[in-house]
Structure formats: C-alpha cells, structure tokens
Amino acid sequence: MIRLRNLVKTFSTPKGTERALDGVSLEIAWGEMFGIIGRSGAGKTTLLRTINLLERPEQGSVEVDGRELTRLGESELASARRHIGMVFQNFGLLSRRTVAGNVALPLELAGYPRSEILPRVRSLLARVGLKDKEEAWPSQLSGGQKQRVGIARALATAPKLLLCDEATSALDPETTKQILELLRQLNEELGLTIVFVTHEGDVVRRLADRVAVMEGGRVVEQGRVFDIFSSPRSRTARSFAAELSATPVPEALRFEAQSQPGVGAATLITLAVPGEPSREALVSALVRRFELNVDVVAGRIEHIQGQSWGSLSLLASGAPERIGAAIHFLRERHIGVEVLGHVGRDA
Ligand SMILES: Nc1ncnc2c1ncn2[C@@H]1O[C@H](COP(=O)(O)OP(=O)(O)OP(=O)(O)O)[C@@H](O)[C@H]1O
C-alpha cells in the first residue's frame, strides 16, 4: 500500500508562495494502475515526485510498503528508492551511453556484480521489445524506442512501483498506444504497481483502474475511472469527460453555433451516456415528454474498463424552458450534457 497523508508543498516564486500541494491524501493498493489527472499547474508532477521524495513535502507523510519514507535517513532512503522506478516525459537517457549502458546504470549504482549486469540488461531489453538495440545509441532511436529504454532502466532494480510522469506526452498517438499497452502488460505480468501523471483523459481511459483528479494542489475527486468520467463532479473531471465523449460534430455546425439563441434557433447539445445509449429511447423521451424536435447529428461508443460509454450530439428545437427542462431531466439520469451553442434553423 502507498499512503500519502495530508501532503503540503510550497514553492517560492517571484510572484509569491505557490502551494503546489495543498493537503493531499491518497491510498494506492499494490497492483493498481492509478492515474493522476489535471490541467497544467494543478500539482500532478509535484505529487508524483513526493512519492519517492524527489520533492520533500513540508507537511504530511509518505508511506510505501509500511515504511514511512519521510522519516528515513539519506542512505535508507536511497535503498528504498531502488524499489521505486521512474519514467520521464523526455526519457532522460544519457547520450554518451549505449542503450545497454543506460539500462545498466542503476544496476551499477546499486552495486550489482558485473557478471549479473549484462544478462539482466538483455532480459530487460527483451521484455520491452528492444532485443536488437543493445548496442545502439539513444540518438539512433525513435521516441517510442527511447521510452522503452527509459522503462527498461526504471525496471532494472526490479521495483514494485513505477512512477510515470507524462510518459507518452512526447509521442504520437500510435506510439502512445503501444507504450500504454507495454505498461499494461508489465502491470499484468509482473504485478507492477503503476502511478502515472497525465493531462490526457484518453491515457487515463486506456490505462487506469482508478484516478485522482487534481485542481489547484488538491485532489478534488477520486475513484474508479468509469465512475469519475460517467458522473464527474468537479469542473476538471467534467471537462475531461466532455473531451472524451466529444462526438465528431460536423465542423460546419460547430462553426455555426452561436452562444446566444436566435429566433427559431436549435440548440446543439452533446450527451455523454453511461452504457450504450439507445438513440431511439433517448430521442423519443425528449420528443414526447418535452415536445422538442430532435435531430441526431453524430454519435459513438467508447469503452472504459470494459464498460461502454456512449455519446450523442443532437440538435434540439422547441420552447427554451422545455429545452431547459429536458437538460435537467437528462442530468438527473446521470447523463452528461454540454450545450455547444445555438444554430439557425436553416444551418
Ligand atoms: N521547482 C519549482 N519552483 C517553483 N514553482 C514550482 C516548481 N515546481 C512546481 N512549481 C509550481 O507548482 C505548481 C504545480 O506544478 P506541477 O508541475 O506539479 O503541476 P502539473 O500539474 O504537473 O503541471 P504540468 O502539467 O504543467 O506539468 C505550479 O504552479 C508550478 O508553477
């Protein structure tokens, strides 16, 4: 178990004191894939870096596997850190060492016997799919390959816990998928606990079992990913959920949508529906109960933790108070509703 209790961390900046962590408490179980999500400056990286005390909190405690790291001396802390690997956004490889040399580094620092290092490096490289790159230099690798080396290096001392700081943010979408797949495999095959920071809802959707949502140095909500995204309570979670459920609304309609309704305008609405939405049932409820005219303009189904999650974009027209009542009706049924704007009838 990883237990973070009431962490406070401040930084002095030219503008004054910045509270990067403002009383954060979290518990993460062994074997979990735990995501930390938030907008820029929310405190995600600072929180991640307090787990191995790369950042020392001014208040609060960090307990990993029953040991309170905040109470350890330097040499005990160094040995505790060997059980915690870390992966960085920009890979952090040494350009003057080969791939094998980079992966060997933590083993050399930990004093592994020479005879054990090369076989171990080879098996780590095989595990991350880089068997043939042992002698390559970092400059000869693609971004995805560099991150695989970063992961192999982080796993060198056989940690139980891996901390990933925006591990895929520098990668293209296809490479991101492959690296996320590798992380999931490591979790399943080695039982590795992974705590990762991201500003991308899609990374959380694909990877996390549970997620903590951060705003202004605080965890504003946490829970299972499906629950958080299907019934978000905080502003940040709502905006991530809306991004994830964004249906491919035709560009022309988005462009056309105005913030103020004109006479006879239709309201462009997107709905995020836990489970597979039955378009017909939803549309007919809106038509019958609220006497609206409804056109479905787009829809799709996503999957989170094996559960489906649908989204629909609609153009609804009718009396404004009926549209308001319909939105209220949908929200009461845990359907996320976002009004994108108002579109003239002939649009
Ligand atoms: N070393 C530092 N010195 C001064 N201020 C810092 C330092 N590290 C972080 N901060 C401040 O603390 C706050 C939280 O930063 P942090 O990097 O943890 O956020 P984040 O959510 O990871 O953001 P991003 O996604 O942009 O990396 C920010 O306001 C940041 O400016």
Short mmCIF file of C-alpha atoms and ligand atoms in Angstrom, two decimals:
data_model
loop_
_atom_site.label_atom_id
_atom_site.label_comp_id
_atom_site.label_asym_id
_atom_site.label_seq_id
_atom_site.Cartn_x
_atom_site.Cartn_y
_atom_site.Cartn_z
CA MET A 1 0.00 0.00 0.00
CA ILE A 2 1.11 3.54 -0.76
CA ARG A 3 -0.29 6.02 1.74
CA LEU A 4 0.03 9.74 1.22
CA ARG A 5 -1.28 11.77 4.13
CA ASN A 6 -2.04 15.43 4.13
CA LEU A 7 0.85 16.48 1.89
CA VAL A 8 1.69 20.16 1.67
CA LYS A 9 4.40 21.50 -0.61
CA THR A 10 5.05 25.15 -1.41
CA PHE A 11 7.46 26.85 -3.79
CA SER A 12 8.73 30.39 -3.60
CA THR A 13 8.28 32.17 -6.88
CA PRO A 14 8.82 35.80 -7.90
CA LYS A 15 5.04 36.20 -7.59
CA GLY A 16 4.98 34.86 -4.04
CA THR A 17 4.45 31.48 -2.44
CA GLU A 18 2.91 28.81 -4.64
CA ARG A 19 1.04 25.96 -2.91
CA ALA A 20 1.74 23.10 -5.31
CA LEU A 21 0.21 20.58 -2.89
CA ASP A 22 -2.45 21.75 -0.52
CA GLY A 23 -3.31 18.86 1.79
CA VAL A 24 -3.29 15.80 -0.48
CA SER A 25 -4.18 12.39 0.91
CA LEU A 26 -4.36 9.23 -1.23
CA GLU A 27 -4.13 5.48 -0.82
CA ILE A 28 -2.98 3.27 -3.66
CA ALA A 29 -3.04 -0.53 -3.41
CA TRP A 30 -0.32 -2.81 -4.74
CA GLY A 31 -1.02 -3.95 -8.28
CA GLU A 32 -3.13 -0.90 -9.14
CA MET A 33 -2.86 1.27 -12.22
CA PHE A 34 -3.50 4.66 -10.71
CA GLY A 35 -3.81 7.83 -12.78
CA ILE A 36 -3.35 11.42 -11.61
CA ILE A 37 -5.03 13.84 -13.97
CA GLY A 38 -5.43 17.61 -14.03
CA ARG A 39 -4.77 20.70 -16.07
CA SER A 40 -1.37 22.36 -16.27
CA GLY A 41 -0.13 23.61 -12.90
CA ALA A 42 -2.61 21.51 -10.86
CA GLY A 43 0.25 19.89 -8.92
CA LYS A 44 0.38 16.46 -10.60
CA THR A 45 4.14 16.25 -11.13
CA THR A 46 4.85 17.58 -7.67
CA LEU A 47 2.56 14.93 -6.18
CA LEU A 48 4.21 12.14 -8.18
CA ARG A 49 7.68 13.33 -7.17
CA THR A 50 6.78 13.31 -3.48
CA ILE A 51 6.08 9.56 -3.69
CA ASN A 52 9.83 8.88 -3.97
CA LEU A 53 10.70 12.11 -2.16
CA LEU A 54 12.33 13.76 -5.16
CA GLU A 55 10.21 16.57 -3.72
CA ARG A 56 10.16 16.69 0.05
CA PRO A 57 6.79 17.83 1.41
CA GLU A 58 6.81 20.41 4.20
CA GLN A 59 3.96 18.64 5.89
CA GLY A 60 2.43 15.21 5.73
CA SER A 61 3.80 11.71 5.34
CA VAL A 62 4.62 9.29 2.54
CA GLU A 63 4.38 5.62 3.38
CA VAL A 64 5.38 2.96 0.86
CA ASP A 65 5.08 -0.71 1.82
CA GLY A 66 4.78 0.08 5.51
CA ARG A 67 7.87 2.34 5.60
CA GLU A 68 7.44 6.00 6.20
CA LEU A 69 9.88 7.47 3.68
CA THR A 70 9.59 10.90 5.23
CA ARG A 71 11.35 9.57 8.35
CA LEU A 72 14.26 7.77 6.64
CA GLY A 73 17.87 8.98 6.59
CA GLU A 74 19.66 9.52 3.26
CA SER A 75 21.15 6.02 2.88
CA GLU A 76 17.94 4.24 3.88
CA LEU A 77 16.03 6.47 1.50
CA ALA A 78 18.44 5.62 -1.34
CA SER A 79 17.82 1.94 -0.78
CA ALA A 80 14.03 2.43 -0.52
CA ARG A 81 14.13 4.32 -3.85
CA ARG A 82 15.54 1.23 -5.56
CA HIS A 83 12.09 -0.28 -5.16
CA ILE A 84 10.54 2.67 -6.97
CA GLY A 85 11.26 3.15 -10.68
CA MET A 86 10.57 6.37 -12.54
CA VAL A 87 9.85 7.17 -16.19
CA PHE A 88 10.00 10.70 -17.58
CA GLN A 89 8.32 12.56 -20.42
CA ASN A 90 11.63 13.36 -22.13
CA PHE A 91 13.11 9.93 -21.46
CA GLY A 92 16.20 11.24 -19.59
CA LEU A 93 18.66 8.94 -21.38
CA LEU A 94 22.41 9.55 -21.26
CA SER A 95 23.51 10.27 -24.82
CA ARG A 96 27.08 9.05 -24.20
CA ARG A 97 25.93 5.61 -23.14
CA THR A 98 24.54 2.92 -25.40
CA VAL A 99 21.07 1.53 -24.82
CA ALA A 100 22.59 -1.30 -22.75
CA GLY A 101 24.76 1.22 -20.86
CA ASN A 102 21.70 3.28 -19.94
CA VAL A 103 19.80 0.27 -18.64
CA ALA A 104 22.89 -0.95 -16.77
CA LEU A 105 23.38 2.33 -14.91
CA PRO A 106 21.01 1.75 -11.96
CA LEU A 107 22.44 -1.75 -11.55
CA GLU A 108 25.99 -0.36 -11.43
CA LEU A 109 24.91 2.26 -8.89
CA ALA A 110 23.22 -0.40 -6.77
CA GLY A 111 26.45 -2.44 -6.79
CA TYR A 112 25.20 -5.47 -8.73
CA PRO A 113 28.09 -7.87 -9.61
CA ARG A 114 29.39 -7.32 -13.17
CA SER A 115 28.56 -10.87 -14.19
CA GLU A 116 24.87 -10.30 -13.42
CA ILE A 117 24.51 -6.97 -15.16
CA LEU A 118 24.67 -7.92 -18.85
CA PRO A 119 22.26 -10.88 -18.63
CA ARG A 120 19.84 -8.74 -16.66
CA VAL A 121 20.10 -5.86 -19.15
CA ARG A 122 19.43 -8.28 -22.01
CA SER A 123 16.36 -9.73 -20.38
CA LEU A 124 15.02 -6.23 -19.61
CA LEU A 125 15.55 -5.14 -23.22
CA ALA A 126 13.78 -8.28 -24.45
CA ARG A 127 10.87 -7.54 -22.12
CA VAL A 128 10.37 -4.04 -23.56
CA GLY A 129 10.75 -5.26 -27.16
CA LEU A 130 14.26 -3.91 -27.86
CA LYS A 131 16.27 -7.12 -28.09
CA ASP A 132 18.29 -5.98 -31.09
CA LYS A 133 19.08 -2.44 -29.86
CA GLU A 134 21.59 -3.25 -27.13
CA GLU A 135 24.49 -1.51 -28.87
CA ALA A 136 22.50 1.38 -30.36
CA TRP A 137 22.95 4.96 -29.17
CA PRO A 138 19.96 6.95 -27.92
CA SER A 139 20.26 9.33 -30.88
CA GLN A 140 19.59 6.39 -33.23
CA LEU A 141 16.22 5.58 -31.64
CA SER A 142 12.67 6.76 -32.25
CA GLY A 143 10.73 8.44 -29.41
CA GLY A 144 8.85 5.22 -28.66
CA GLN A 145 12.10 3.22 -28.56
CA LYS A 146 13.69 5.80 -26.26
CA GLN A 147 10.76 5.48 -23.88
CA ARG A 148 11.12 1.68 -23.96
CA VAL A 149 14.74 2.14 -22.86
CA GLY A 150 13.51 4.52 -20.14
CA ILE A 151 11.07 1.85 -18.96
CA ALA A 152 13.72 -0.91 -19.04
CA ARG A 153 16.05 1.31 -17.00
CA ALA A 154 13.28 2.07 -14.50
CA LEU A 155 12.68 -1.69 -14.09
CA ALA A 156 16.37 -2.58 -13.73
CA THR A 157 16.37 -2.94 -9.94
CA ALA A 158 13.08 -4.88 -10.00
CA PRO A 159 10.90 -2.21 -8.36
CA LYS A 160 7.37 -2.98 -7.18
CA LEU A 161 6.26 0.52 -8.05
CA LEU A 162 6.71 2.53 -11.23
CA LEU A 163 6.07 6.28 -11.35
CA CYS A 164 5.40 7.67 -14.82
CA ASP A 165 5.45 11.41 -15.42
CA GLU A 166 3.67 12.16 -18.72
CA ALA A 167 5.42 9.10 -20.18
CA THR A 168 3.62 9.36 -23.52
CA SER A 169 3.17 13.12 -23.92
CA ALA A 170 6.09 13.43 -26.34
CA LEU A 171 4.86 10.56 -28.52
CA ASP A 172 2.49 10.33 -31.49
CA PRO A 173 -0.90 8.63 -30.96
CA GLU A 174 0.09 5.24 -32.41
CA THR A 175 3.34 5.06 -30.38
CA THR A 176 1.40 6.22 -27.31
CA LYS A 177 -0.95 3.24 -27.73
CA GLN A 178 1.99 0.84 -27.92
CA ILE A 179 3.69 2.25 -24.82
CA LEU A 180 0.40 2.15 -22.87
CA GLU A 181 0.00 -1.45 -23.99
CA LEU A 182 3.52 -2.23 -22.71
CA LEU A 183 2.75 -0.62 -19.34
CA ARG A 184 -0.46 -2.62 -19.04
CA GLN A 185 1.45 -5.82 -19.84
CA LEU A 186 4.03 -5.04 -17.15
CA ASN A 187 1.23 -4.48 -14.68
CA GLU A 188 -0.43 -7.77 -15.57
CA GLU A 189 2.66 -9.94 -15.93
CA LEU A 190 4.87 -8.59 -13.14
CA GLY A 191 2.13 -7.31 -10.83
CA LEU A 192 3.85 -3.92 -11.11
CA THR A 193 2.01 -1.04 -9.47
CA ILE A 194 1.96 1.97 -11.78
CA VAL A 195 1.16 5.51 -10.71
CA PHE A 196 1.07 7.89 -13.63
CA VAL A 197 0.51 11.54 -14.29
CA THR A 198 -1.17 12.77 -17.44
CA HIS A 199 -3.13 15.69 -18.79
CA GLU A 200 -4.83 13.43 -21.34
CA GLY A 201 -8.18 11.87 -20.50
CA ASP A 202 -7.62 9.24 -23.14
CA VAL A 203 -4.48 7.93 -21.36
CA VAL A 204 -6.47 7.55 -18.14
CA ARG A 205 -9.32 5.87 -20.03
CA ARG A 206 -6.95 3.33 -21.58
CA LEU A 207 -4.69 2.65 -18.62
CA ALA A 208 -6.04 3.47 -15.19
CA ASP A 209 -8.10 1.40 -12.77
CA ARG A 210 -8.59 4.40 -10.51
CA VAL A 211 -7.92 8.07 -10.96
CA ALA A 212 -7.37 11.13 -8.79
CA VAL A 213 -8.41 14.46 -10.29
CA MET A 214 -6.33 17.48 -9.21
CA GLU A 215 -7.18 21.19 -9.17
CA GLY A 216 -5.05 23.86 -7.51
CA GLY A 217 -2.90 21.48 -5.46
CA ARG A 218 -5.85 19.44 -4.20
CA VAL A 219 -7.38 16.11 -5.10
CA VAL A 220 -10.94 17.17 -5.89
CA GLU A 221 -12.28 13.71 -6.61
CA GLN A 222 -11.01 10.17 -6.92
CA GLY A 223 -12.47 6.80 -7.77
CA ARG A 224 -12.84 4.20 -10.49
CA VAL A 225 -12.27 5.66 -13.93
CA PHE A 226 -15.68 4.71 -15.29
CA ASP A 227 -17.44 6.29 -12.30
CA ILE A 228 -15.43 9.52 -12.47
CA PHE A 229 -15.91 10.01 -16.20
CA SER A 230 -19.52 8.92 -16.30
CA SER A 231 -20.62 11.07 -13.34
CA PRO A 232 -17.97 13.77 -12.93
CA ARG A 233 -18.47 16.20 -10.04
CA SER A 234 -15.51 18.58 -10.35
CA ARG A 235 -15.05 21.13 -13.10
CA THR A 236 -11.84 19.43 -14.23
CA ALA A 237 -13.37 15.94 -14.41
CA ARG A 238 -16.38 17.35 -16.25
CA SER A 239 -14.17 18.94 -18.86
CA PHE A 240 -12.12 15.74 -19.33
CA ALA A 241 -15.33 13.73 -19.61
CA ALA A 242 -16.66 16.18 -22.19
CA GLU A 243 -13.44 15.91 -24.22
CA LEU A 244 -13.58 12.14 -24.10
CA SER A 245 -17.17 11.99 -25.15
CA ALA A 246 -16.79 14.63 -27.82
CA THR A 247 -18.66 13.23 -30.75
CA PRO A 248 -17.46 14.17 -34.19
CA VAL A 249 -19.87 17.09 -34.55
CA PRO A 250 -19.65 18.32 -38.14
CA GLU A 251 -17.24 21.28 -38.30
CA ALA A 252 -19.78 23.43 -40.12
CA LEU A 253 -22.24 23.05 -37.25
CA ARG A 254 -19.64 23.81 -34.60
CA PHE A 255 -18.62 26.86 -36.58
CA GLU A 256 -22.21 27.93 -36.94
CA ALA A 257 -23.05 27.51 -33.25
CA GLN A 258 -23.63 30.85 -31.50
CA SER A 259 -23.62 31.42 -27.78
CA GLN A 260 -26.96 33.30 -27.87
CA PRO A 261 -30.08 31.64 -29.23
CA GLY A 262 -31.67 33.48 -32.16
CA VAL A 263 -35.33 33.30 -33.11
CA GLY A 264 -36.17 29.73 -34.09
CA ALA A 265 -32.63 28.51 -33.45
CA ALA A 266 -31.96 24.89 -32.49
CA THR A 267 -29.71 24.04 -29.54
CA LEU A 268 -26.64 21.93 -30.30
CA ILE A 269 -26.15 19.53 -27.38
CA THR A 270 -23.75 16.65 -26.71
CA LEU A 271 -24.72 13.88 -24.32
CA ALA A 272 -22.34 11.51 -22.51
CA VAL A 273 -24.32 8.44 -21.61
CA PRO A 274 -23.05 5.69 -19.30
CA GLY A 275 -23.76 2.40 -21.05
CA GLU A 276 -24.74 2.04 -24.67
CA PRO A 277 -27.32 4.67 -25.39
CA SER A 278 -30.40 3.64 -27.22
CA ARG A 279 -30.76 6.61 -29.54
CA GLU A 280 -34.38 5.86 -30.18
CA ALA A 281 -35.32 5.70 -26.49
CA LEU A 282 -33.49 8.94 -25.65
CA VAL A 283 -34.78 10.84 -28.63
CA SER A 284 -38.33 9.67 -28.17
CA ALA A 285 -38.24 10.66 -24.46
CA LEU A 286 -37.18 14.17 -25.46
CA VAL A 287 -39.76 14.38 -28.19
CA ARG A 288 -42.67 13.01 -26.16
CA ARG A 289 -42.01 14.46 -22.71
CA PHE A 290 -40.78 17.88 -23.76
CA GLU A 291 -42.33 18.30 -27.19
CA LEU A 292 -38.98 19.02 -28.81
CA ASN A 293 -37.88 18.48 -32.37
CA VAL A 294 -34.70 16.43 -32.21
CA ASP A 295 -32.16 15.52 -34.90
CA VAL A 296 -29.24 13.21 -34.09
CA VAL A 297 -26.18 14.70 -35.81
CA ALA A 298 -23.45 12.33 -34.56
CA GLY A 299 -22.82 9.50 -32.11
CA ARG A 300 -20.21 7.00 -31.00
CA ILE A 301 -19.49 4.37 -28.37
CA GLU A 302 -16.27 4.38 -26.27
CA HIS A 303 -15.07 1.72 -23.84
CA ILE A 304 -13.77 2.38 -20.35
CA GLN A 305 -12.70 -0.54 -18.17
CA GLY A 306 -14.71 -2.89 -20.35
CA GLN A 307 -17.89 -0.84 -19.93
CA SER A 308 -19.36 1.04 -22.81
CA TRP A 309 -19.97 4.71 -22.72
CA GLY A 310 -21.86 6.36 -25.49
CA SER A 311 -22.08 9.87 -26.71
CA LEU A 312 -24.60 11.59 -28.92
CA SER A 313 -24.82 15.03 -30.45
CA LEU A 314 -28.29 16.42 -31.03
CA LEU A 315 -29.94 19.47 -32.45
CA ALA A 316 -32.99 20.19 -30.32
CA SER A 317 -35.54 22.86 -31.02
CA GLY A 318 -38.56 23.91 -29.03
CA ALA A 319 -39.53 26.38 -26.33
CA PRO A 320 -36.43 27.43 -24.32
CA GLU A 321 -38.00 26.40 -20.99
CA ARG A 322 -38.72 22.93 -22.41
CA ILE A 323 -35.13 22.59 -23.57
CA GLY A 324 -34.00 23.64 -20.07
CA ALA A 325 -36.33 21.06 -18.50
CA ALA A 326 -35.07 18.36 -20.88
CA ILE A 327 -31.44 19.11 -19.91
CA HIS A 328 -32.42 18.88 -16.24
CA PHE A 329 -34.20 15.58 -16.91
CA LEU A 330 -31.10 14.14 -18.63
CA ARG A 331 -28.69 15.29 -15.90
CA GLU A 332 -30.90 13.72 -13.24
CA ARG A 333 -30.41 10.46 -15.07
CA HIS A 334 -26.59 10.81 -14.88
CA ILE A 335 -26.28 11.80 -18.49
CA GLY A 336 -23.56 14.40 -19.03
CA VAL A 337 -24.98 17.31 -21.02
CA GLU A 338 -22.96 20.01 -22.72
CA VAL A 339 -24.58 22.80 -24.70
CA LEU A 340 -22.30 23.70 -27.60
CA GLY A 341 -24.38 26.62 -28.85
CA HIS A 342 -27.38 27.57 -30.95
CA VAL A 343 -27.73 27.06 -34.65
CA GLY A 344 -30.08 28.86 -37.03
CA ARG A 345 -32.83 26.67 -38.44
CA ASP A 346 -31.55 26.71 -41.98
CA ALA A 347 -27.94 25.82 -40.95
N1 LIG B 1 10.56 23.93 -8.78
C1 LIG B 1 9.54 24.78 -8.74
N2 LIG B 1 9.73 26.08 -8.42
C2 LIG B 1 8.69 26.95 -8.35
N3 LIG B 1 7.40 26.60 -8.59
C3 LIG B 1 7.16 25.32 -8.92
C4 LIG B 1 8.21 24.36 -9.02
N4 LIG B 1 7.65 23.16 -9.35
C5 LIG B 1 6.33 23.40 -9.48
N5 LIG B 1 6.03 24.67 -9.21
C6 LIG B 1 4.67 25.29 -9.23
O1 LIG B 1 3.79 24.43 -8.53
C7 LIG B 1 2.55 24.31 -9.20
C8 LIG B 1 2.29 22.85 -9.55
O2 LIG B 1 3.25 22.44 -10.51
P1 LIG B 1 3.30 20.97 -11.12
O3 LIG B 1 4.44 20.91 -12.09
O4 LIG B 1 3.26 19.98 -10.03
O5 LIG B 1 1.91 20.94 -11.91
P2 LIG B 1 1.43 19.93 -13.03
O6 LIG B 1 0.00 19.67 -12.74
O7 LIG B 1 2.34 18.77 -13.11
O8 LIG B 1 1.54 20.83 -14.33
P3 LIG B 1 2.09 20.46 -15.81
O9 LIG B 1 1.08 19.53 -16.39
O10 LIG B 1 2.11 21.79 -16.49
O11 LIG B 1 3.45 19.86 -15.63
C9 LIG B 1 2.65 25.21 -10.43
O12 LIG B 1 2.03 26.42 -10.14
C10 LIG B 1 4.14 25.37 -10.63
O13 LIG B 1 4.42 26.62 -11.22
#
